[in-house]
mmCIF file of C-alpha atoms in Angstrom:
data_model
loop_
_atom_site.group_PDB
_atom_site.id
_atom_site.type_symbol
_atom_site.label_atom_id
_atom_site.label_comp_id
_atom_site.label_asym_id
_atom_site.label_seq_id
_atom_site.Cartn_x
_atom_site.Cartn_y
_atom_site.Cartn_z
ATOM 1 C CA MET P 116 -7.493 -8.496 31.219
ATOM 2 C CA ARG P 117 -4.804 -10.361 33.129
ATOM 3 C CA VAL P 118 -2.614 -13.045 31.565
ATOM 4 C CA SER P 119 -0.452 -15.366 33.675
ATOM 5 C CA VAL P 120 2.690 -16.376 31.791
ATOM 6 C CA LEU P 121 4.534 -19.543 32.843
ATOM 7 C CA PHE P 122 8.023 -18.143 33.262
ATOM 8 C CA SER P 123 11.425 -19.852 33.392
ATOM 9 C CA GLY P 124 13.678 -16.849 32.854
ATOM 10 C CA GLY P 125 14.565 -18.194 29.392
ATOM 11 C CA LYS P 126 14.193 -16.287 26.141
ATOM 12 C CA ASP P 127 10.978 -17.982 24.994
ATOM 13 C CA SER P 128 8.832 -17.271 28.050
ATOM 14 C CA SER P 129 10.334 -13.768 28.271
ATOM 15 C CA LEU P 130 9.505 -13.030 24.636
ATOM 16 C CA ALA P 131 5.983 -14.430 25.072
ATOM 17 C CA ALA P 132 5.464 -11.933 27.913
ATOM 18 C CA LEU P 133 6.770 -9.061 25.762
ATOM 19 C CA LEU P 134 4.397 -9.943 22.892
ATOM 20 C CA LEU P 135 1.442 -9.974 25.297
ATOM 21 C CA GLU P 136 2.385 -6.775 27.143
ATOM 22 C CA PRO P 137 0.601 -4.275 24.833
ATOM 23 C CA PHE P 138 -2.682 -6.215 25.067
ATOM 24 C CA PHE P 139 -2.885 -7.735 28.563
ATOM 25 C CA ASP P 140 -1.881 -7.082 32.167
ATOM 26 C CA VAL P 141 1.019 -9.513 32.330
ATOM 27 C CA GLU P 142 2.065 -11.406 35.450
ATOM 28 C CA LEU P 143 4.879 -13.949 35.372
ATOM 29 C CA VAL P 144 4.458 -17.200 37.297
ATOM 30 C CA THR P 145 7.253 -19.655 38.017
ATOM 31 C CA CYS P 146 6.224 -23.140 39.099
ATOM 32 C CA THR P 147 8.586 -24.904 41.485
ATOM 33 C CA PHE P 148 8.793 -27.983 43.675
ATOM 34 C CA GLY P 149 11.042 -26.233 46.168
ATOM 35 C CA LEU P 150 14.000 -28.541 45.416
ATOM 36 C CA VAL P 151 16.054 -25.774 43.766
ATOM 37 C CA PRO P 152 15.350 -22.053 44.448
ATOM 38 C CA THR P 153 14.105 -21.567 40.869
ATOM 39 C CA GLY P 154 11.488 -19.052 42.027
ATOM 40 C CA GLU P 155 14.230 -16.707 43.246
ATOM 41 C CA ILE P 156 16.254 -17.069 40.036
ATOM 42 C CA ALA P 157 13.198 -16.276 37.920
ATOM 43 C CA ALA P 158 12.094 -13.407 40.188
ATOM 44 C CA LYS P 159 15.382 -11.617 39.524
ATOM 45 C CA THR P 160 14.912 -11.838 35.738
ATOM 46 C CA ALA P 161 11.258 -10.830 36.047
ATOM 47 C CA GLY P 162 12.363 -7.734 37.948
ATOM 48 C CA GLU P 163 14.839 -6.847 35.198
ATOM 49 C CA LEU P 164 12.008 -7.190 32.647
ATOM 50 C CA ASN P 165 9.790 -5.052 34.892
ATOM 51 C CA PHE P 166 6.912 -7.512 35.197
ATOM 52 C CA PRO P 167 5.165 -8.586 38.416
ATOM 53 C CA HIS P 168 6.191 -12.120 39.379
ATOM 54 C CA ARG P 169 5.058 -14.846 41.728
ATOM 55 C CA THR P 170 6.088 -18.398 42.520
ATOM 56 C CA LEU P 171 3.595 -21.277 42.507
ATOM 57 C CA LEU P 172 4.577 -24.294 44.619
ATOM 58 C CA LEU P 173 3.574 -27.531 42.896
ATOM 59 C CA ASP P 174 2.804 -30.836 44.624
ATOM 60 C CA ARG P 175 6.027 -32.835 44.982
ATOM 61 C CA GLY P 176 4.127 -35.919 43.764
ATOM 62 C CA ILE P 177 4.183 -34.432 40.243
ATOM 63 C CA LEU P 178 7.993 -34.434 40.292
ATOM 64 C CA GLU P 179 7.970 -37.992 41.607
ATOM 65 C CA SER P 180 5.773 -39.113 38.694
ATOM 66 C CA ALA P 181 8.073 -37.308 36.261
ATOM 67 C CA TYR P 182 11.074 -39.055 37.854
ATOM 68 C CA GLU P 183 9.435 -42.437 37.362
ATOM 69 C CA LEU P 184 8.667 -41.562 33.722
ATOM 70 C CA ILE P 185 12.194 -40.487 32.818
ATOM 71 C CA MET P 186 13.787 -43.486 34.550
ATOM 72 C CA LYS P 187 11.420 -45.827 32.710
ATOM 73 C CA ASP P 188 11.696 -44.082 29.300
ATOM 74 C CA GLY P 189 15.392 -43.281 29.310
ATOM 75 C CA PHE P 190 14.696 -39.829 27.794
ATOM 76 C CA PRO P 191 13.091 -36.660 29.226
ATOM 77 C CA LYS P 192 10.244 -35.819 26.792
ATOM 78 C CA ASN P 193 7.295 -37.463 28.560
ATOM 79 C CA ALA P 194 8.527 -36.477 32.019
ATOM 80 C CA ILE P 195 8.887 -32.791 31.082
ATOM 81 C CA ASN P 196 5.526 -32.749 29.290
ATOM 82 C CA HIS P 197 3.908 -34.306 32.372
ATOM 83 C CA ILE P 198 5.244 -31.543 34.628
ATOM 84 C CA HIS P 199 4.149 -28.888 32.108
ATOM 85 C CA GLU P 200 0.600 -30.209 31.881
ATOM 86 C CA LYS P 201 0.287 -30.338 35.685
ATOM 87 C CA ALA P 202 1.729 -26.812 35.976
ATOM 88 C CA VAL P 203 -0.846 -25.448 33.502
ATOM 89 C CA GLU P 204 -3.589 -27.279 35.418
ATOM 90 C CA ALA P 205 -2.407 -25.874 38.752
ATOM 91 C CA LEU P 206 -2.459 -22.349 37.357
ATOM 92 C CA ALA P 207 -5.820 -22.940 35.639
ATOM 93 C CA SER P 208 -7.403 -24.045 38.927
ATOM 94 C CA ASP P 209 -6.840 -20.539 40.365
ATOM 95 C CA PRO P 210 -10.194 -18.734 39.926
ATOM 96 C CA GLU P 211 -8.314 -15.425 39.592
ATOM 97 C CA VAL P 212 -6.553 -16.646 36.417
ATOM 98 C CA PRO P 213 -8.593 -16.114 33.221
ATOM 99 C CA VAL P 214 -5.822 -16.477 30.603
ATOM 100 C CA ILE P 215 -2.639 -18.599 30.725
ATOM 101 C CA ALA P 216 0.311 -18.308 28.344
ATOM 102 C CA ASP P 217 3.593 -20.076 27.854
ATOM 103 C CA GLY P 218 6.628 -19.804 25.571
ATOM 104 C CA THR P 219 5.863 -22.726 23.232
ATOM 105 C CA ARG P 220 7.143 -22.079 19.695
ATOM 106 C CA ARG P 221 6.083 -23.505 16.322
ATOM 107 C CA ASP P 222 8.995 -25.914 16.105
ATOM 108 C CA ASP P 223 9.046 -27.036 19.756
ATOM 109 C CA ARG P 224 8.502 -30.632 20.777
ATOM 110 C CA VAL P 225 9.155 -30.340 24.536
ATOM 111 C CA PRO P 226 7.396 -29.082 26.579
ATOM 112 C CA VAL P 227 4.270 -29.013 24.443
ATOM 113 C CA LEU P 228 0.678 -29.332 25.580
ATOM 114 C CA ASP P 229 -1.107 -31.049 22.707
ATOM 115 C CA LEU P 230 -4.394 -29.643 21.416
ATOM 116 C CA PRO P 231 -6.791 -32.179 23.037
ATOM 117 C CA ARG P 232 -5.146 -31.616 26.437
ATOM 118 C CA ALA P 233 -5.182 -27.832 25.968
ATOM 119 C CA ARG P 234 -8.892 -27.864 25.102
ATOM 120 C CA SER P 235 -9.638 -30.179 27.998
ATOM 121 C CA ILE P 236 -8.008 -27.761 30.451
ATOM 122 C CA GLU P 237 -9.861 -24.805 28.874
ATOM 123 C CA ASP P 238 -13.191 -26.619 29.232
ATOM 124 C CA ARG P 239 -12.648 -28.010 32.724
ATOM 125 C CA PHE P 240 -11.328 -24.800 34.296
ATOM 126 C CA GLY P 241 -12.980 -22.100 32.155
ATOM 127 C CA VAL P 242 -9.646 -20.522 31.197
ATOM 128 C CA GLN P 243 -7.993 -19.654 27.894
ATOM 129 C CA TYR P 244 -4.627 -21.286 27.222
ATOM 130 C CA THR P 245 -2.492 -19.313 24.761
ATOM 131 C CA CYS P 246 0.941 -19.664 23.148
ATOM 132 C CA PRO P 247 1.963 -16.282 21.693
ATOM 133 C CA LEU P 248 5.036 -17.786 19.939
ATOM 134 C CA ARG P 249 3.191 -20.778 18.453
ATOM 135 C CA GLY P 250 3.005 -19.105 15.037
ATOM 136 C CA TYR P 251 6.701 -18.200 14.889
ATOM 137 C CA GLY P 252 9.549 -20.380 13.610
ATOM 138 C CA ARG P 253 13.065 -20.388 15.007
ATOM 139 C CA LYS P 254 14.441 -17.569 12.860
ATOM 140 C CA ALA P 255 11.513 -15.247 13.497
ATOM 141 C CA VAL P 256 11.860 -15.838 17.267
ATOM 142 C CA ASP P 257 15.607 -15.167 17.026
ATOM 143 C CA LEU P 258 14.924 -11.875 15.221
ATOM 144 C CA LEU P 259 12.534 -10.717 17.951
ATOM 145 C CA VAL P 260 14.800 -11.884 20.783
ATOM 146 C CA LYS P 261 17.778 -10.080 19.268
ATOM 147 C CA LYS P 262 15.765 -6.888 18.984
ATOM 148 C CA HIS P 263 14.230 -6.898 22.453
ATOM 149 C CA LEU P 264 16.304 -8.969 24.919
ATOM 150 C CA ILE P 265 19.835 -9.264 26.226
ATOM 151 C CA ILE P 266 20.555 -12.930 26.899
ATOM 152 C CA GLU P 267 23.423 -15.212 27.857
ATOM 153 C CA GLU P 268 23.593 -18.683 26.394
ATOM 154 C CA GLY P 269 25.426 -21.708 27.654
ATOM 155 C CA LEU P 270 25.310 -25.498 27.819
ATOM 156 C CA SER P 271 22.402 -26.866 29.835
ATOM 157 C CA GLU P 272 24.732 -28.269 32.503
ATOM 158 C CA TYR P 273 26.039 -24.839 33.430
ATOM 159 C CA THR P 274 23.191 -22.401 32.761
ATOM 160 C CA VAL P 275 21.093 -21.296 35.725
ATOM 161 C CA LYS P 276 17.454 -21.450 34.743
ATOM 162 C CA ALA P 277 14.089 -21.891 36.387
ATOM 163 C CA ASP P 278 12.600 -24.479 34.028
ATOM 164 C CA TYR P 279 11.147 -27.897 34.800
ATOM 165 C CA GLU P 280 14.353 -29.590 33.730
ATOM 166 C CA THR P 281 16.388 -27.915 36.492
ATOM 167 C CA GLU P 282 14.557 -29.592 39.352
ATOM 168 C CA LEU P 283 14.193 -32.935 37.580
ATOM 169 C CA ARG P 284 17.973 -32.965 37.036
ATOM 170 C CA GLU P 285 18.533 -32.167 40.719
ATOM 171 C CA LEU P 286 16.318 -35.054 41.852
ATOM 172 C CA ILE P 287 18.181 -37.434 39.525
ATOM 173 C CA ARG P 288 21.507 -36.099 40.831
ATOM 174 C CA GLN P 289 20.440 -36.764 44.428
ATOM 175 C CA ARG P 290 19.136 -40.266 43.783
ATOM 176 C CA ALA P 291 21.170 -41.628 40.884
ATOM 177 C CA GLY P 292 24.239 -39.389 40.555
ATOM 178 C CA GLU P 293 25.717 -36.967 38.012
ATOM 179 C CA ASP P 294 26.445 -39.637 35.408
ATOM 180 C CA LYS P 295 22.792 -40.607 35.190
ATOM 181 C CA ILE P 296 21.881 -37.008 34.273
ATOM 182 C CA ARG P 297 24.289 -37.161 31.324
ATOM 183 C CA ASP P 298 22.739 -40.462 30.229
ATOM 184 C CA LEU P 299 19.214 -39.074 30.267
ATOM 185 C CA PHE P 300 19.512 -35.471 29.030
ATOM 186 C CA PRO P 301 21.051 -34.498 25.721
ATOM 187 C CA VAL P 302 23.503 -31.610 26.131
ATOM 188 C CA HIS P 303 21.837 -28.548 24.623
ATOM 189 C CA VAL P 304 22.214 -24.793 24.617
ATOM 190 C CA GLN P 305 20.038 -22.976 27.164
ATOM 191 C CA SER P 306 19.310 -19.280 27.278
ATOM 192 C CA HIS P 307 19.018 -17.131 30.350
ATOM 193 C CA VAL P 308 17.568 -13.646 29.961
ATOM 194 C CA LEU P 309 19.489 -10.815 31.590
ATOM 195 C CA THR P 310 17.290 -7.838 30.736
ATOM 196 C CA ARG P 311 15.470 -5.913 28.004
ATOM 197 C CA LYS P 312 17.176 -3.903 25.326
ATOM 198 C CA LYS P 313 16.481 -0.219 25.647
ATOM 199 C CA LEU P 314 14.623 0.769 22.490
ATOM 200 C CA HIS P 315 14.415 4.264 20.997
ATOM 201 C CA MET D 182 11.646 -4.791 10.254
ATOM 202 C CA ARG D 183 8.739 -4.948 7.829
ATOM 203 C CA VAL D 184 6.019 -7.593 7.974
ATOM 204 C CA SER D 185 3.579 -8.125 5.100
ATOM 205 C CA VAL D 186 0.211 -9.337 6.379
ATOM 206 C CA LEU D 187 -2.118 -11.178 3.996
ATOM 207 C CA PHE D 188 -5.267 -9.136 4.492
ATOM 208 C CA SER D 189 -8.904 -9.904 3.704
ATOM 209 C CA GLY D 190 -10.626 -7.199 5.755
ATOM 210 C CA GLY D 191 -11.897 -9.899 8.134
ATOM 211 C CA LYS D 192 -11.351 -9.953 11.879
ATOM 212 C CA ASP D 193 -8.568 -12.542 11.880
ATOM 213 C CA SER D 194 -6.171 -10.835 9.482
ATOM 214 C CA SER D 195 -7.002 -7.465 11.095
ATOM 215 C CA LEU D 196 -6.227 -8.789 14.578
ATOM 216 C CA ALA D 197 -3.006 -10.399 13.325
ATOM 217 C CA ALA D 198 -1.906 -6.976 12.075
ATOM 218 C CA LEU D 199 -2.760 -5.349 15.415
ATOM 219 C CA LEU D 200 -0.742 -7.941 17.366
ATOM 220 C CA LEU D 201 2.280 -7.330 15.131
ATOM 221 C CA GLU D 202 2.035 -3.531 15.157
ATOM 222 C CA PRO D 203 4.123 -2.871 18.321
ATOM 223 C CA PHE D 204 7.005 -5.007 16.996
ATOM 224 C CA PHE D 205 7.099 -4.596 13.193
ATOM 225 C CA ASP D 206 6.420 -2.074 10.425
ATOM 226 C CA VAL D 207 3.125 -3.549 9.226
ATOM 227 C CA GLU D 208 1.911 -3.418 5.623
ATOM 228 C CA LEU D 209 -1.322 -5.102 4.579
ATOM 229 C CA VAL D 210 -1.391 -6.988 1.280
ATOM 230 C CA THR D 211 -4.547 -8.207 -0.430
ATOM 231 C CA CYS D 212 -4.115 -10.841 -3.124
ATOM 232 C CA THR D 213 -6.644 -10.716 -5.961
ATOM 233 C CA PHE D 214 -7.302 -12.235 -9.375
ATOM 234 C CA GLY D 215 -9.071 -9.088 -10.564
ATOM 235 C CA LEU D 216 -12.420 -10.858 -10.904
ATOM 236 C CA VAL D 217 -14.027 -8.949 -8.012
ATOM 237 C CA PRO D 218 -12.625 -5.586 -6.796
ATOM 238 C CA THR D 219 -11.477 -7.169 -3.526
ATOM 239 C CA GLY D 220 -8.406 -4.946 -3.403
ATOM 240 C CA GLU D 221 -10.605 -1.839 -3.159
ATOM 241 C CA ILE D 222 -12.814 -3.357 -0.463
ATOM 242 C CA ALA D 223 -9.777 -4.294 1.612
ATOM 243 C CA ALA D 224 -8.057 -0.925 1.013
ATOM 244 C CA LYS D 225 -10.987 0.856 2.636
ATOM 245 C CA THR D 226 -10.766 -1.286 5.785
ATOM 246 C CA ALA D 227 -6.967 -0.954 5.842
ATOM 247 C CA GLY D 228 -7.407 2.820 5.766
ATOM 248 C CA GLU D 229 -9.814 2.661 8.713
ATOM 249 C CA LEU D 230 -7.225 0.609 10.623
ATOM 250 C CA ASN D 231 -4.545 3.119 9.635
ATOM 251 C CA PHE D 232 -2.152 0.658 8.010
ATOM 252 C CA PRO D 233 -0.453 1.027 4.608
ATOM 253 C CA HIS D 234 -2.057 -1.327 2.073
ATOM 254 C CA ARG D 235 -1.332 -2.694 -1.378
ATOM 255 C CA THR D 236 -2.955 -5.136 -3.760
ATOM 256 C CA LEU D 237 -1.031 -8.049 -5.300
ATOM 257 C CA LEU D 238 -2.439 -9.391 -8.562
ATOM 258 C CA LEU D 239 -2.134 -13.174 -8.726
ATOM 259 C CA ASP D 240 -1.895 -15.289 -11.892
ATOM 260 C CA ARG D 241 -5.426 -16.214 -13.050
ATOM 261 C CA GLY D 242 -4.169 -19.786 -13.609
ATOM 262 C CA ILE D 243 -4.131 -20.249 -9.798
ATOM 263 C CA LEU D 244 -7.863 -19.518 -9.667
ATOM 264 C CA GLU D 245 -8.437 -21.907 -12.569
ATOM 265 C CA SER D 246 -6.636 -24.697 -10.708
ATOM 266 C CA ALA D 247 -8.673 -23.934 -7.591
ATOM 267 C CA TYR D 248 -11.864 -24.073 -9.686
ATOM 268 C CA GLU D 249 -10.905 -27.506 -10.999
ATOM 269 C CA LEU D 250 -10.163 -28.700 -7.451
ATOM 270 C CA ILE D 251 -13.479 -27.582 -5.965
ATOM 271 C CA MET D 252 -15.512 -28.981 -8.865
ATOM 272 C CA LYS D 253 -13.701 -32.321 -8.555
ATOM 273 C CA ASP D 254 -13.823 -32.467 -4.726
ATOM 274 C CA GLY D 255 -17.329 -31.107 -4.161
ATOM 275 C CA PHE D 256 -16.064 -29.047 -1.164
ATOM 276 C CA PRO D 257 -13.845 -25.954 -0.914
ATOM 277 C CA LYS D 258 -11.024 -26.957 1.479
ATOM 278 C CA ASN D 259 -8.332 -28.016 -0.995
ATOM 279 C CA ALA D 260 -9.177 -25.242 -3.467
ATOM 280 C CA ILE D 261 -8.902 -22.505 -0.819
ATOM 281 C CA ASN D 262 -5.690 -23.985 0.590
ATOM 282 C CA HIS D 263 -4.238 -24.084 -2.916
ATOM 283 C CA ILE D 264 -4.916 -20.370 -3.440
ATOM 284 C CA HIS D 265 -3.507 -19.558 -0.015
ATOM 285 C CA GLU D 266 -0.259 -21.442 -0.628
ATOM 286 C CA LYS D 267 0.210 -19.730 -3.997
ATOM 287 C CA ALA D 268 -0.540 -16.324 -2.451
ATOM 288 C CA VAL D 269 2.115 -16.860 0.250
ATOM 289 C CA GLU D 270 4.571 -17.971 -2.455
ATOM 290 C CA ALA D 271 3.839 -14.926 -4.596
ATOM 291 C CA LEU D 272 4.460 -12.616 -1.652
ATOM 292 C CA ALA D 273 7.568 -14.579 -0.625
ATOM 293 C CA SER D 274 9.080 -14.189 -4.086
ATOM 294 C CA ASP D 275 9.239 -10.393 -3.578
ATOM 295 C CA PRO D 276 12.833 -9.680 -2.472
ATOM 296 C CA GLU D 277 11.571 -6.680 -0.447
ATOM 297 C CA VAL D 278 9.453 -8.969 1.777
ATOM 298 C CA PRO D 279 11.422 -10.478 4.729
ATOM 299 C CA VAL D 280 8.503 -11.568 6.945
ATOM 300 C CA ILE D 281 4.993 -12.732 5.963
ATOM 301 C CA ALA D 282 2.036 -13.114 8.310
ATOM 302 C CA ASP D 283 -1.555 -14.274 8.012
ATOM 303 C CA GLY D 284 -4.598 -14.617 10.265
ATOM 304 C CA THR D 285 -4.502 -18.401 10.821
ATOM 305 C CA ARG D 286 -5.805 -19.353 14.269
ATOM 306 C CA ARG D 287 -5.173 -22.432 16.451
ATOM 307 C CA ASP D 288 -8.502 -24.045 15.582
ATOM 308 C CA ASP D 289 -8.591 -23.175 11.852
ATOM 309 C CA ARG D 290 -8.665 -25.850 9.182
ATOM 310 C CA VAL D 291 -9.060 -23.626 6.084
ATOM 311 C CA PRO D 292 -6.999 -21.863 4.858
ATOM 312 C CA VAL D 293 -4.022 -23.435 6.579
ATOM 313 C CA LEU D 294 -0.494 -23.803 5.254
ATOM 314 C CA ASP D 295 0.811 -26.998 6.827
ATOM 315 C CA LEU D 296 4.233 -27.043 8.486
ATOM 316 C CA PRO D 297 6.203 -28.824 5.721
ATOM 317 C CA ARG D 298 4.838 -26.366 3.118
ATOM 318 C CA ALA D 299 5.555 -23.385 5.385
ATOM 319 C CA ARG D 300 9.147 -24.523 5.953
ATOM 320 C CA SER D 301 9.607 -25.203 2.250
ATOM 321 C CA ILE D 302 8.575 -21.640 1.406
ATOM 322 C CA GLU D 303 10.863 -20.240 4.136
ATOM 323 C CA ASP D 304 13.817 -22.214 2.776
ATOM 324 C CA ARG D 305 13.187 -21.592 -0.915
ATOM 325 C CA PHE D 306 12.562 -17.842 -0.623
ATOM 326 C CA GLY D 307 14.562 -16.893 2.471
ATOM 327 C CA VAL D 308 11.531 -15.416 4.252
ATOM 328 C CA GLN D 309 9.919 -16.002 7.632
ATOM 329 C CA TYR D 310 6.278 -17.113 7.570
ATOM 330 C CA THR D 311 4.418 -16.261 10.782
ATOM 331 C CA CYS D 312 0.911 -16.725 12.175
ATOM 332 C CA PRO D 313 0.430 -14.373 15.151
ATOM 333 C CA LEU D 314 -2.933 -15.970 16.068
ATOM 334 C CA ARG D 315 -1.735 -19.591 15.803
ATOM 335 C CA GLY D 316 -1.419 -19.881 19.570
ATOM 336 C CA TYR D 317 -4.901 -18.511 20.340
ATOM 337 C CA GLY D 318 -8.162 -20.471 20.510
ATOM 338 C CA ARG D 319 -11.546 -19.133 19.479
ATOM 339 C CA LYS D 320 -12.476 -17.555 22.799
ATOM 340 C CA ALA D 321 -9.129 -15.817 23.241
ATOM 341 C CA VAL D 322 -9.417 -14.393 19.704
ATOM 342 C CA ASP D 323 -12.972 -13.260 20.417
ATOM 343 C CA LEU D 324 -11.792 -11.471 23.581
ATOM 344 C CA LEU D 325 -9.105 -9.583 21.663
ATOM 345 C CA VAL D 326 -11.414 -8.756 18.737
ATOM 346 C CA LYS D 327 -14.069 -7.432 21.097
ATOM 347 C CA LYS D 328 -11.531 -5.212 22.815
ATOM 348 C CA HIS D 329 -9.846 -3.804 19.713
ATOM 349 C CA LEU D 330 -12.145 -3.970 16.658
ATOM 350 C CA ILE D 331 -15.593 -2.928 15.555
ATOM 351 C CA ILE D 332 -16.941 -5.587 13.199
ATOM 352 C CA GLU D 333 -20.119 -6.508 11.376
ATOM 353 C CA GLU D 334 -21.036 -10.128 10.925
ATOM 354 C CA GLY D 335 -23.328 -11.748 8.430
ATOM 355 C CA LEU D 336 -23.892 -14.890 6.393
ATOM 356 C CA SER D 337 -21.199 -15.585 3.829
ATOM 357 C CA GLU D 338 -23.600 -14.991 0.930
ATOM 358 C CA TYR D 339 -24.184 -11.388 1.897
ATOM 359 C CA THR D 340 -20.973 -10.208 3.562
ATOM 360 C CA VAL D 341 -18.572 -8.177 1.452
ATOM 361 C CA LYS D 342 -15.072 -9.480 2.032
ATOM 362 C CA ALA D 343 -11.775 -9.662 0.207
ATOM 363 C CA ASP D 344 -10.882 -13.288 0.903
ATOM 364 C CA TYR D 345 -10.035 -16.090 -1.542
ATOM 365 C CA GLU D 346 -13.567 -17.481 -1.297
ATOM 366 C CA THR D 347 -15.108 -14.307 -2.736
ATOM 367 C CA GLU D 348 -13.482 -14.657 -6.144
ATOM 368 C CA LEU D 349 -13.805 -18.435 -6.279
ATOM 369 C CA ARG D 350 -17.564 -18.046 -5.629
ATOM 370 C CA GLU D 351 -17.775 -15.451 -8.399
ATOM 371 C CA LEU D 352 -16.071 -17.733 -10.932
ATOM 372 C CA ILE D 353 -18.446 -20.563 -9.993
ATOM 373 C CA ARG D 354 -21.425 -18.181 -10.324
ATOM 374 C CA GLN D 355 -20.311 -17.153 -13.821
ATOM 375 C CA ARG D 356 -19.684 -20.690 -15.047
ATOM 376 C CA ALA D 357 -22.075 -22.892 -13.120
ATOM 377 C CA GLY D 358 -24.699 -20.606 -11.561
ATOM 378 C CA GLU D 359 -25.839 -19.524 -8.088
ATOM 379 C CA ASP D 360 -27.194 -22.941 -7.134
ATOM 380 C CA LYS D 361 -23.799 -24.555 -7.595
ATOM 381 C CA ILE D 362 -22.289 -22.120 -5.044
ATOM 382 C CA ARG D 363 -24.836 -23.264 -2.471
ATOM 383 C CA ASP D 364 -23.955 -26.900 -3.234
ATOM 384 C CA LEU D 365 -20.242 -26.346 -2.722
ATOM 385 C CA PHE D 366 -19.959 -23.860 0.141
ATOM 386 C CA PRO D 367 -21.451 -24.376 3.584
ATOM 387 C CA VAL D 368 -23.312 -21.265 4.754
ATOM 388 C CA HIS D 369 -21.196 -19.720 7.505
ATOM 389 C CA VAL D 370 -20.898 -16.458 9.380
ATOM 390 C CA GLN D 371 -18.307 -14.058 7.967
ATOM 391 C CA SER D 372 -16.901 -11.002 9.651
ATOM 392 C CA HIS D 373 -16.045 -7.705 8.050
ATOM 393 C CA VAL D 374 -14.000 -5.214 10.020
ATOM 394 C CA LEU D 375 -15.301 -1.652 10.125
ATOM 395 C CA THR D 376 -12.642 0.058 12.222
ATOM 396 C CA ARG D 377 -10.631 0.019 15.455
ATOM 397 C CA LYS D 378 -12.070 0.712 18.844
ATOM 398 C CA LYS D 379 -10.700 3.856 20.364
ATOM 399 C CA LEU D 380 -8.839 2.821 23.525
ATOM 400 C CA HIS D 381 -8.092 5.066 26.507
#
């Protein structure tokens, strides 16, 4: 059975794909609004991991709604969760997609699809939504990442990644300037996956 | 790295072990109070699944506390969760155990170790507590079980299983009689794993 993994090129979505690989036919899917070439960035990492990859273009109106949310809230949580929910819905509406996965971990707060929303998507679209890392805490994820992936880490301002934040930051940069990005996003460490570790 | 999977011989703990197998050295551990030979029942299934297995004898006082809880409450939830928490703690206190897993699923309510308790055990004992099925809903679990396991299902009164409920029911039978069991436990379908499906 095929599973479509929402893929940013970061360590969490990469590890989710690795955990699913022995049990499903994995394809990686990167959602983009076309504002930053995130699909190309993610495709390169997907190739290194040796998984098939495709890019799914999302309606620009979703990014506009997220922009309104973050400007109103003053913090990114609701805006990022909004994009994530719409990305899962867009993937779920594809009749060729029976199972969706993402890299959500036990201790994550953003992006997280809460249980009522997850069940609603499963019921409306007849898909299964899964989070292979949901039962793993930070240290257990770190153990698995260290064993299976080669990553580079850096501050979020400088790390090239294909996540929802990247395009939201770019829209804010265009409309409100660099300083506004620093007001709205906490500086945090991002990971970018380079390739797999060769085992054995 | 070794992972110790709390194992009842049911489909959830069996599937948890299968999902971990490509990434860890799996051992199955069945906790028992010695009231019913649950360790032997589980050892047989573990052998069919081709995993190493051991039995961990728990302090009978834990079962006594659970008995008091269920008689006071009139329902099994808190009693079963109490046994589960103490079982995870007992396993965590073994310095040879770095990672613990169980068969908790996304939609489970019993037995579930809530997040503050899980983190407390991780911090106190220096272990990682993981739930490989935590990110999977009922249908996704059913898909994986159907693909990988041969099971028999039956009503909880008649299905031989090595879970916490089995010994708690036996203690109630000895002290309060068969009718009391029917008062306290809802009749539900239990699964017992026979063996793996041969793939390829």
